Amino acid sequence: MKNIKDKKEDDLMEKIVSLCKRRGFIFPGSEIYGGLAGTYDWGHFGLALKNNIKQSWWKKFVDSRRDMYGIDAAILMNSKVWEVAGHVANFADPLDGKKFNTMLKTEVGAKKEDVAVSYLRPETAQGMFVNFKNTVDAFHPKLPFGMAQIGKAFRNEIAPRDFLFRVREFEQMEIEYFVRKEDWEKYFIYWKDEMLEWMEEIGLDMKKVHDIEIPEGDRAHYSSRTVDFEFEYPFGQKELFGLAYRTDFDLKNHKLDYIDEENNEKIIPHVIEPTFGVDRAVLALLLSSYSEDEKDGEVRSYLKFKPSIAPVICAVSPLLKNKSDLVEYANEKVFAPLKAEFGRVIWDDNGNIGKRYRRQDEIGTPYCIVVDFDTLTDDTVTVRDRDTGNQERVKVEELKNYLKEKIN
Ligand code: GAP
């Protein structure tokens, strides 16, 4: 029999999966045809959440740095990439006493003589290695420098499970950071700290994040040192993100090198690889943010997203939807300018105010703005805070700045 803690944790997963479907975050893939295991479709709010996570990552690790070069490589790659990178031989899980390669195989080309085997990439990393020379030739970066990519990856997982945790189609955010061999340890530690900083920044529950040194034998075929960041999911403490020291394994195999212009020396840079799964980031964030409390004698559930990450920053409501002067004011003077400025703003005039608040709490909207009769005379509105339930009056002309400050 399950103990009470396990039961509570199972309930939490169920609540999150059900909320995600009901409120338009995440749907089971191909649902009307019975689904396709290991795939999910992203609804409007889930997509907004995912985009905000990706944007925050890109801003921190690419846009705010001088040493990072973005790339968006093709998902389909020449099968030689995967032979040379060791994936054809090693990217496998045990199944019935044999090794089962988890790369998703496909065929490219129409005419029989042109057909070539290809794979949907199982990691975005190789898209960066094969463009190493292009990037060096185009931008002439000095070591250390990095390449960054966000994109889809595919794995024919033997047992997809636990909602977004193990799926067959997912997204990765990866960095390949090229350093001199003698500097690898320094940058390994540096990237470990950077990764932790970002996790905290997006609002993960850091008490549930643990860094685990992976022993030799358990590491991927390309790695000489790996630290996994594990998260305490309801189904156990498991991998969230990873940090690997890939040595010169990939560049050497692809026969790529780098001319160090300072002393005109040909070297093969070594690689530190911070890797982040977007889907696991979303799951860990949902689990970190889901909260329940009692308000007015009722249990309310809410998602405690930071304003910078929340799918919706604020909802705008006229106090009563049948009073045209309130509706007109709310629409023209509040909703329209905020929508134009932030995008992530919604109109909600359904049911009474209490119901609207609950609905917004449930999807994690940090602020609800209500236009009432006082607004018509003093040009102020009520702004209600999701976490505390506190309300304050804010001048309509100050709303944009008020929200901008909260987002940063
Ligand atoms: N380039 C290195 C690499 O791919 P990995 O640990 O195999 O390393 C990186 O994958 C990240 O991708 C993981 O830390 C995890 O967040 C995510 N990931 C891997 N397999 C996944 C799956 N089947 N479903 C969801 N996310 C997955």
Tab-separated table of C-alpha atoms and ligand atoms in Angstrom:
chain	number	residue	atom	x	y	z
A	1	MET	CA	0.000	0.000	0.000
A	2	LYS	CA	1.245	3.497	-0.791
A	3	ASN	CA	2.146	5.706	2.129
A	4	ILE	CA	0.531	9.112	2.515
A	5	LYS	CA	3.517	11.025	1.126
A	6	ASP	CA	3.584	8.962	-2.097
A	7	LYS	CA	-0.151	9.390	-2.497
A	8	LYS	CA	0.174	13.150	-2.117
A	9	GLU	CA	2.966	13.236	-4.686
A	10	ASP	CA	0.940	11.134	-7.168
A	11	ASP	CA	-1.930	13.534	-6.641
A	12	LEU	CA	0.332	16.458	-7.422
A	13	MET	CA	1.331	14.990	-10.805
A	14	GLU	CA	-2.308	14.240	-11.574
A	15	LYS	CA	-3.351	17.756	-10.626
A	16	ILE	CA	-0.679	19.289	-12.836
A	17	VAL	CA	-1.381	17.068	-15.848
A	18	SER	CA	-5.081	17.787	-15.537
A	19	LEU	CA	-4.602	21.539	-15.058
A	20	CYS	CA	-2.307	21.645	-18.087
A	21	LYS	CA	-4.956	20.060	-20.275
A	22	ARG	CA	-7.999	21.849	-18.881
A	23	ARG	CA	-6.418	25.304	-19.007
A	24	GLY	CA	-4.769	25.012	-22.409
A	25	PHE	CA	-1.110	24.464	-21.493
A	26	ILE	CA	-0.282	20.981	-22.729
A	27	PHE	CA	-2.366	18.316	-24.490
A	28	PRO	CA	-1.548	14.644	-25.164
A	29	GLY	CA	-0.233	14.364	-28.762
A	30	SER	CA	-2.691	13.209	-31.483
A	31	GLU	CA	-5.298	12.752	-28.777
A	32	ILE	CA	-8.395	12.288	-30.964
A	33	TYR	CA	-6.725	9.215	-32.518
A	34	GLY	CA	-5.801	7.643	-29.202
A	35	GLY	CA	-2.535	9.531	-28.845
A	36	LEU	CA	1.054	8.738	-29.737
A	37	ALA	CA	3.168	7.716	-26.754
A	38	GLY	CA	5.878	10.168	-25.803
A	39	THR	CA	4.434	13.175	-27.641
A	40	TYR	CA	2.631	16.262	-26.388
A	41	ASP	CA	1.067	19.257	-28.109
A	42	TRP	CA	1.481	22.709	-26.651
A	43	GLY	CA	-1.539	24.952	-26.159
A	44	HIS	CA	-1.510	28.735	-25.981
A	45	PHE	CA	-0.493	29.134	-22.316
A	46	GLY	CA	2.031	26.267	-22.285
A	47	LEU	CA	3.624	27.665	-25.397
A	48	ALA	CA	3.846	31.128	-23.814
A	49	LEU	CA	5.487	29.615	-20.733
A	50	LYS	CA	7.908	27.625	-22.874
A	51	ASN	CA	8.757	30.667	-25.008
A	52	ASN	CA	9.433	32.761	-21.917
A	53	ILE	CA	11.795	30.105	-20.571
A	54	LYS	CA	13.639	29.926	-23.890
A	55	GLN	CA	13.838	33.715	-24.161
A	56	SER	CA	15.213	34.039	-20.651
A	57	TRP	CA	17.850	31.418	-21.496
A	58	TRP	CA	18.816	33.109	-24.766
A	59	LYS	CA	18.991	36.504	-23.096
A	60	LYS	CA	21.288	35.299	-20.316
A	61	PHE	CA	23.526	32.961	-22.269
A	62	VAL	CA	23.645	34.593	-25.703
A	63	ASP	CA	22.419	38.185	-25.924
A	64	SER	CA	24.049	39.476	-22.757
A	65	ARG	CA	27.435	37.930	-23.598
A	66	ARG	CA	30.163	38.809	-26.066
A	67	ASP	CA	31.558	35.315	-26.533
A	68	MET	CA	28.521	33.351	-27.700
A	69	TYR	CA	27.389	32.575	-31.261
A	70	GLY	CA	23.884	31.336	-31.956
A	71	ILE	CA	23.040	28.717	-34.545
A	72	ASP	CA	19.923	26.985	-35.797
A	73	ALA	CA	21.110	23.854	-37.558
A	74	ALA	CA	18.955	21.406	-39.520
A	75	ILE	CA	17.283	18.609	-37.589
A	76	LEU	CA	18.072	16.160	-40.377
A	77	MET	CA	21.791	15.569	-40.678
A	78	ASN	CA	24.025	13.440	-42.869
A	79	SER	CA	24.183	10.013	-41.216
A	80	LYS	CA	28.002	10.263	-41.203
A	81	VAL	CA	27.664	12.819	-38.414
A	82	TRP	CA	26.181	10.164	-36.150
A	83	GLU	CA	28.646	7.483	-37.198
A	84	VAL	CA	31.631	9.738	-36.542
A	85	ALA	CA	30.175	11.134	-33.308
A	86	GLY	CA	29.795	7.592	-31.946
A	87	HIS	CA	26.005	7.637	-31.726
A	88	VAL	CA	25.387	4.835	-34.223
A	89	ALA	CA	27.513	2.534	-32.046
A	90	ASN	CA	26.774	3.909	-28.592
A	91	PHE	CA	23.491	5.815	-28.373
A	92	ALA	CA	21.607	2.845	-27.013
A	93	ASP	CA	19.668	1.558	-24.036
A	94	PRO	CA	19.495	-2.070	-22.883
A	95	LEU	CA	16.434	-4.006	-24.103
A	96	ASP	CA	15.951	-7.765	-23.652
A	97	GLY	CA	19.652	-8.315	-23.153
A	98	LYS	CA	20.566	-6.418	-26.321
A	99	LYS	CA	21.440	-2.809	-27.060
A	100	PHE	CA	18.598	-0.828	-28.604
A	101	ASN	CA	19.704	2.294	-30.466
A	102	THR	CA	17.323	5.101	-29.533
A	103	MET	CA	18.004	7.369	-32.519
A	104	LEU	CA	14.908	7.892	-34.667
A	105	LYS	CA	15.768	6.663	-38.119
A	106	THR	CA	14.220	8.004	-41.271
A	107	GLU	CA	14.822	8.070	-45.016
A	108	VAL	CA	15.554	11.109	-47.108
A	109	GLY	CA	15.068	11.273	-50.888
A	110	ALA	CA	12.431	10.050	-53.331
A	111	LYS	CA	14.086	7.999	-56.048
A	112	LYS	CA	15.368	4.605	-54.975
A	113	GLU	CA	18.964	5.399	-55.949
A	114	ASP	CA	18.883	8.708	-54.034
A	115	VAL	CA	17.393	7.429	-50.803
A	116	ALA	CA	19.687	7.943	-47.839
A	117	VAL	CA	19.300	6.916	-44.229
A	118	SER	CA	19.108	9.871	-41.902
A	119	TYR	CA	18.294	10.400	-38.244
A	120	LEU	CA	16.213	12.985	-36.468
A	121	ARG	CA	18.950	14.412	-34.249
A	122	PRO	CA	19.021	12.972	-30.704
A	123	GLU	CA	20.943	16.026	-29.448
A	124	THR	CA	21.322	19.533	-30.825
A	125	ALA	CA	25.032	19.454	-29.967
A	126	GLN	CA	26.228	17.945	-33.259
A	127	GLY	CA	24.602	20.794	-35.205
A	128	MET	CA	27.079	23.055	-33.428
A	129	PHE	CA	30.165	20.870	-33.882
A	130	VAL	CA	29.594	20.479	-37.625
A	131	ASN	CA	29.309	24.273	-37.894
A	132	PHE	CA	32.410	24.949	-35.806
A	133	LYS	CA	34.540	25.815	-38.826
A	134	ASN	CA	31.808	27.945	-40.416
A	135	THR	CA	31.465	29.887	-37.185
A	136	VAL	CA	35.203	30.392	-36.729
A	137	ASP	CA	35.616	31.500	-40.354
A	138	ALA	CA	32.671	33.890	-40.188
A	139	PHE	CA	33.277	35.507	-36.800
A	140	HIS	CA	36.974	34.870	-35.936
A	141	PRO	CA	36.263	34.320	-32.244
A	142	LYS	CA	39.100	34.058	-29.740
A	143	LEU	CA	39.127	31.220	-27.204
A	144	PRO	CA	37.252	30.760	-25.009
A	145	PHE	CA	33.990	31.156	-26.921
A	146	GLY	CA	30.742	29.270	-27.220
A	147	MET	CA	28.026	28.238	-29.614
A	148	ALA	CA	24.408	28.062	-28.486
A	149	GLN	CA	21.345	26.429	-29.944
A	150	ILE	CA	17.727	25.861	-29.007
A	151	GLY	CA	15.888	23.228	-30.967
A	152	LYS	CA	14.061	19.961	-31.191
A	153	ALA	CA	15.675	16.624	-30.437
A	154	PHE	CA	14.196	13.156	-30.859
A	155	ARG	CA	14.784	9.856	-29.111
A	156	ASN	CA	12.956	6.618	-29.625
A	157	GLU	CA	12.740	6.108	-25.864
A	158	ILE	CA	11.917	2.535	-24.872
A	159	ALA	CA	9.529	3.662	-22.150
A	160	PRO	CA	8.300	7.254	-22.428
A	161	ARG	CA	6.760	8.217	-19.083
A	162	ASP	CA	6.017	10.733	-16.369
A	163	PHE	CA	4.355	13.410	-18.491
A	164	LEU	CA	7.041	15.697	-19.970
A	165	PHE	CA	9.901	13.971	-18.189
A	166	ARG	CA	10.657	11.302	-20.782
A	167	VAL	CA	9.218	11.989	-24.203
A	168	ARG	CA	10.225	11.051	-27.731
A	169	GLU	CA	10.151	14.555	-29.173
A	170	PHE	CA	11.493	17.353	-27.008
A	171	GLU	CA	13.547	20.520	-27.067
A	172	GLN	CA	17.050	21.210	-25.867
A	173	MET	CA	18.909	24.398	-25.088
A	174	GLU	CA	22.605	23.638	-25.408
A	175	ILE	CA	25.931	25.383	-25.273
A	176	GLU	CA	29.237	24.074	-26.551
A	177	TYR	CA	31.900	26.184	-24.891
A	178	PHE	CA	35.340	25.894	-26.502
A	179	VAL	CA	38.344	26.306	-24.236
A	180	ARG	CA	42.060	25.540	-24.114
A	181	LYS	CA	42.657	22.083	-22.698
A	182	GLU	CA	44.419	23.407	-19.587
A	183	ASP	CA	41.418	25.612	-18.744
A	184	TRP	CA	38.686	22.985	-18.743
A	185	GLU	CA	38.306	22.626	-14.978
A	186	LYS	CA	38.042	26.351	-14.431
A	187	TYR	CA	35.270	26.671	-17.013
A	188	PHE	CA	33.500	23.540	-15.820
A	189	ILE	CA	33.061	25.167	-12.410
A	190	TYR	CA	32.164	28.488	-14.000
A	191	TRP	CA	29.369	26.899	-16.065
A	192	LYS	CA	28.055	24.956	-13.093
A	193	ASP	CA	27.497	28.244	-11.284
A	194	GLU	CA	25.978	29.902	-14.351
A	195	MET	CA	23.516	27.046	-14.721
A	196	LEU	CA	22.457	27.267	-11.077
A	197	GLU	CA	22.047	31.020	-11.364
A	198	TRP	CA	19.665	30.678	-14.306
A	199	MET	CA	17.626	27.938	-12.610
A	200	GLU	CA	17.073	30.271	-9.687
A	201	GLU	CA	16.314	33.154	-12.023
A	202	ILE	CA	13.392	31.381	-13.705
A	203	GLY	CA	11.937	30.385	-10.346
A	204	LEU	CA	12.818	26.721	-9.814
A	205	ASP	CA	12.564	25.502	-6.240
A	206	MET	CA	16.318	25.338	-5.560
A	207	LYS	CA	15.802	23.203	-2.449
A	208	LYS	CA	14.764	20.458	-4.859
A	209	VAL	CA	17.760	20.806	-7.191
A	210	HIS	CA	20.841	18.691	-6.437
A	211	ASP	CA	24.082	18.421	-8.353
A	212	ILE	CA	25.331	14.879	-8.679
A	213	GLU	CA	28.767	13.802	-9.888
A	214	ILE	CA	28.251	10.984	-12.404
A	215	PRO	CA	30.803	8.174	-12.022
A	216	GLU	CA	32.785	6.779	-14.938
A	217	GLY	CA	30.818	3.979	-16.547
A	218	ASP	CA	27.535	5.826	-16.111
A	219	ARG	CA	28.618	8.772	-18.249
A	220	ALA	CA	27.746	9.257	-21.940
A	221	HIS	CA	30.353	7.872	-24.351
A	222	TYR	CA	31.768	11.338	-25.084
A	223	SER	CA	32.135	12.646	-21.542
A	224	SER	CA	35.138	12.624	-19.188
A	225	ARG	CA	33.279	14.396	-16.416
A	226	THR	CA	29.552	14.897	-15.944
A	227	VAL	CA	27.566	16.662	-13.285
A	228	ASP	CA	23.826	16.116	-13.492
A	229	PHE	CA	21.438	18.548	-11.924
A	230	GLU	CA	18.705	16.388	-10.497
A	231	PHE	CA	15.287	17.565	-9.405
A	232	GLU	CA	13.007	16.058	-6.775
A	233	TYR	CA	10.036	15.169	-8.982
A	234	PRO	CA	7.035	13.467	-7.340
A	235	PHE	CA	8.172	10.224	-9.036
A	236	GLY	CA	11.713	10.441	-7.646
A	237	GLN	CA	14.910	12.473	-7.816
A	238	LYS	CA	15.959	12.386	-11.458
A	239	GLU	CA	17.921	14.300	-14.075
A	240	LEU	CA	16.838	17.802	-14.950
A	241	PHE	CA	19.869	19.255	-16.774
A	242	GLY	CA	23.465	18.202	-17.329
A	243	LEU	CA	26.981	19.553	-17.584
A	244	ALA	CA	29.604	17.543	-19.432
A	245	TYR	CA	33.277	17.876	-20.213
A	246	ARG	CA	33.329	16.481	-23.760
A	247	THR	CA	37.113	16.954	-24.071
A	248	ASP	CA	38.195	17.254	-27.730
A	249	PHE	CA	36.183	14.100	-28.528
A	250	ASP	CA	33.792	15.637	-31.053
A	251	LEU	CA	36.054	18.125	-32.839
A	252	LYS	CA	38.773	15.482	-33.127
A	253	ASN	CA	36.372	12.921	-34.577
A	254	HIS	CA	35.033	15.464	-37.068
A	255	LYS	CA	38.664	16.361	-37.940
A	256	LEU	CA	38.205	19.991	-36.994
A	257	ASP	CA	40.759	22.286	-35.466
A	258	TYR	CA	41.432	25.900	-34.591
A	259	ILE	CA	44.327	28.224	-35.330
A	260	ASP	CA	45.341	30.101	-32.236
A	261	GLU	CA	46.244	33.446	-33.795
A	262	GLU	CA	48.291	34.589	-30.790
A	263	ASN	CA	51.053	32.063	-31.377
A	264	ASN	CA	49.959	30.743	-34.747
A	265	GLU	CA	49.463	27.293	-33.308
A	266	LYS	CA	46.994	24.678	-34.511
A	267	ILE	CA	45.023	23.226	-31.607
A	268	ILE	CA	41.892	21.221	-30.958
A	269	PRO	CA	39.816	23.102	-28.391
A	270	HIS	CA	38.205	21.218	-25.532
A	271	VAL	CA	34.500	21.484	-24.865
A	272	ILE	CA	32.387	22.190	-21.801
A	273	GLU	CA	28.730	21.460	-22.516
A	274	PRO	CA	25.900	22.837	-20.386
A	275	THR	CA	22.689	21.205	-21.592
A	276	PHE	CA	19.098	21.980	-20.642
A	277	GLY	CA	15.909	20.142	-21.612
A	278	VAL	CA	13.116	22.640	-22.207
A	279	ASP	CA	10.340	20.138	-21.435
A	280	ARG	CA	11.934	19.116	-18.141
A	281	ALA	CA	12.406	22.806	-17.319
A	282	VAL	CA	8.673	23.338	-17.849
A	283	LEU	CA	7.774	20.304	-15.717
A	284	ALA	CA	10.132	21.302	-12.887
A	285	LEU	CA	8.795	24.852	-13.017
A	286	LEU	CA	5.175	23.692	-12.866
A	287	LEU	CA	6.066	21.499	-9.876
A	288	SER	CA	7.989	24.338	-8.209
A	289	SER	CA	5.159	26.798	-8.747
A	290	TYR	CA	2.023	24.810	-7.951
A	291	SER	CA	0.553	26.002	-4.656
A	292	GLU	CA	-2.658	25.680	-2.721
A	293	ASP	CA	-4.024	27.803	0.086
A	294	GLU	CA	-7.333	28.695	1.613
A	295	LYS	CA	-9.080	31.864	0.574
A	296	ASP	CA	-12.556	32.772	1.829
A	297	GLY	CA	-13.071	29.254	3.189
A	298	GLU	CA	-12.256	27.663	-0.188
A	299	VAL	CA	-9.129	25.878	-1.349
A	300	ARG	CA	-7.596	27.767	-4.227
A	301	SER	CA	-4.814	26.464	-6.417
A	302	TYR	CA	-2.403	28.804	-8.118
A	303	LEU	CA	0.853	28.752	-10.058
A	304	LYS	CA	3.406	31.015	-8.451
A	305	PHE	CA	5.227	31.974	-11.664
A	306	LYS	CA	7.509	34.979	-11.694
A	307	PRO	CA	5.985	37.799	-13.779
A	308	SER	CA	8.856	37.475	-16.273
A	309	ILE	CA	7.966	33.804	-16.934
A	310	ALA	CA	4.160	33.718	-16.450
A	311	PRO	CA	2.196	33.017	-19.665
A	312	VAL	CA	-0.032	35.999	-18.904
A	313	ILE	CA	1.272	39.092	-17.092
A	314	CYS	CA	-2.115	40.556	-16.334
A	315	ALA	CA	-5.817	40.141	-16.962
A	316	VAL	CA	-8.016	43.170	-17.513
A	317	SER	CA	-11.664	43.194	-16.415
A	318	PRO	CA	-14.501	45.651	-16.313
A	319	LEU	CA	-16.211	45.226	-12.921
A	320	LEU	CA	-19.517	44.540	-14.695
A	321	LYS	CA	-19.723	43.344	-18.260
A	322	ASN	CA	-23.124	44.891	-18.929
A	323	LYS	CA	-22.073	48.473	-18.120
A	324	SER	CA	-20.926	49.873	-21.425
A	325	ASP	CA	-18.974	52.815	-19.967
A	326	LEU	CA	-16.904	50.428	-17.824
A	327	VAL	CA	-16.387	48.036	-20.737
A	328	GLU	CA	-15.403	50.831	-23.084
A	329	TYR	CA	-12.954	52.361	-20.621
A	330	ALA	CA	-11.411	48.972	-19.753
A	331	ASN	CA	-11.055	48.055	-23.394
A	332	GLU	CA	-9.762	51.313	-24.832
A	333	LYS	CA	-7.742	52.841	-22.029
A	334	VAL	CA	-6.389	49.787	-20.251
A	335	PHE	CA	-6.545	46.565	-22.260
A	336	ALA	CA	-5.572	47.893	-25.698
A	337	PRO	CA	-2.424	49.823	-24.630
A	338	LEU	CA	-1.238	47.041	-22.281
A	339	LYS	CA	-1.864	44.380	-24.925
A	340	ALA	CA	0.106	46.417	-27.464
A	341	GLU	CA	2.979	46.869	-25.005
A	342	PHE	CA	3.261	43.400	-23.431
A	343	GLY	CA	1.335	40.991	-25.658
A	344	ARG	CA	0.819	38.591	-22.755
A	345	VAL	CA	-2.346	40.348	-21.546
A	346	ILE	CA	-5.858	38.915	-21.574
A	347	TRP	CA	-9.389	40.180	-21.344
A	348	ASP	CA	-11.572	38.439	-18.795
A	349	ASP	CA	-15.135	39.504	-18.105
A	350	ASN	CA	-16.722	36.135	-17.424
A	351	GLY	CA	-18.522	35.451	-14.128
A	352	ASN	CA	-18.055	37.455	-10.949
A	353	ILE	CA	-14.741	39.005	-9.924
A	354	GLY	CA	-13.979	36.225	-7.427
A	355	LYS	CA	-14.326	33.608	-10.166
A	356	ARG	CA	-12.112	35.632	-12.514
A	357	TYR	CA	-9.410	35.844	-9.856
A	358	ARG	CA	-9.504	32.062	-9.274
A	359	ARG	CA	-9.265	31.434	-13.004
A	360	GLN	CA	-6.257	33.706	-13.352
A	361	ASP	CA	-4.618	32.278	-10.199
A	362	GLU	CA	-4.888	28.827	-11.679
A	363	ILE	CA	-2.884	29.769	-14.778
A	364	GLY	CA	-0.417	31.817	-12.735
A	365	THR	CA	-1.340	35.351	-13.822
A	366	PRO	CA	0.436	37.603	-11.293
A	367	TYR	CA	-1.855	40.648	-11.656
A	368	CYS	CA	-5.553	41.245	-12.237
A	369	ILE	CA	-6.643	44.743	-13.144
A	370	VAL	CA	-10.234	45.795	-12.551
A	371	VAL	CA	-11.916	48.881	-13.957
A	372	ASP	CA	-14.733	50.009	-11.631
A	373	PHE	CA	-16.967	53.044	-11.185
A	374	ASP	CA	-14.246	55.027	-9.382
A	375	THR	CA	-12.029	54.579	-12.431
A	376	LEU	CA	-14.438	56.679	-14.470
A	377	THR	CA	-13.889	59.660	-12.187
A	378	ASP	CA	-10.286	59.303	-10.921
A	379	ASP	CA	-8.525	57.292	-13.640
A	380	THR	CA	-7.203	54.685	-11.223
A	381	VAL	CA	-7.734	50.926	-11.315
A	382	THR	CA	-7.465	48.086	-8.816
A	383	VAL	CA	-4.432	45.873	-9.240
A	384	ARG	CA	-4.729	42.628	-7.343
A	385	ASP	CA	-1.686	40.528	-6.484
A	386	ARG	CA	-2.017	36.774	-7.105
A	387	ASP	CA	0.060	35.539	-4.150
A	388	THR	CA	-1.140	37.825	-1.376
A	389	GLY	CA	-4.584	38.722	-2.697
A	390	ASN	CA	-3.730	42.338	-1.771
A	391	GLN	CA	-5.172	45.096	-3.904
A	392	GLU	CA	-3.848	48.550	-4.616
A	393	ARG	CA	-5.059	51.496	-6.652
A	394	VAL	CA	-2.778	52.441	-9.519
A	395	LYS	CA	-3.130	55.358	-11.916
A	396	VAL	CA	-4.019	54.186	-15.408
A	397	GLU	CA	-1.227	56.268	-16.923
A	398	GLU	CA	1.283	54.525	-14.624
A	399	LEU	CA	0.200	50.952	-15.398
A	400	LYS	CA	2.808	50.291	-18.087
A	401	ASN	CA	5.704	51.301	-15.852
A	402	TYR	CA	4.175	49.529	-12.896
A	403	LEU	CA	4.109	46.255	-14.828
A	404	LYS	CA	7.510	46.811	-16.463
A	405	GLU	CA	9.099	47.102	-13.048
A	406	LYS	CA	7.491	43.864	-11.946
A	407	ILE	CA	8.723	41.994	-15.007
A	408	ASN	CA	12.380	42.931	-14.534
B	1	GAP	N1	24.141	17.006	-25.789
B	1	GAP	C1	24.103	16.358	-24.520
B	1	GAP	C2	22.867	15.647	-24.286
B	1	GAP	O1	22.042	15.499	-25.172
B	1	GAP	P1	21.504	14.360	-22.428
B	1	GAP	O2	21.739	14.314	-20.937
B	1	GAP	O3	21.341	13.077	-23.147
B	1	GAP	O4	22.743	15.173	-23.016
B	1	GAP	C3	20.302	16.644	-22.368
B	1	GAP	O5	20.267	15.293	-22.739
B	1	GAP	C4	19.003	17.061	-21.698
B	1	GAP	O6	17.901	16.821	-22.567
B	1	GAP	C5	18.676	16.306	-20.423
B	1	GAP	O7	19.342	16.859	-19.298
B	1	GAP	C6	17.173	16.480	-20.343
B	1	GAP	O8	16.863	17.732	-19.772
B	1	GAP	C7	16.762	16.491	-21.805
B	1	GAP	N2	16.256	15.170	-22.249
B	1	GAP	C8	16.978	14.103	-22.636
B	1	GAP	N3	16.178	13.084	-22.985
B	1	GAP	C9	14.904	13.523	-22.815
B	1	GAP	C10	13.613	12.927	-23.010
B	1	GAP	N4	13.477	11.703	-23.506
B	1	GAP	N5	12.525	13.667	-22.726
B	1	GAP	C11	12.641	14.923	-22.257
B	1	GAP	N6	13.824	15.530	-22.062
B	1	GAP	C12	14.948	14.845	-22.337
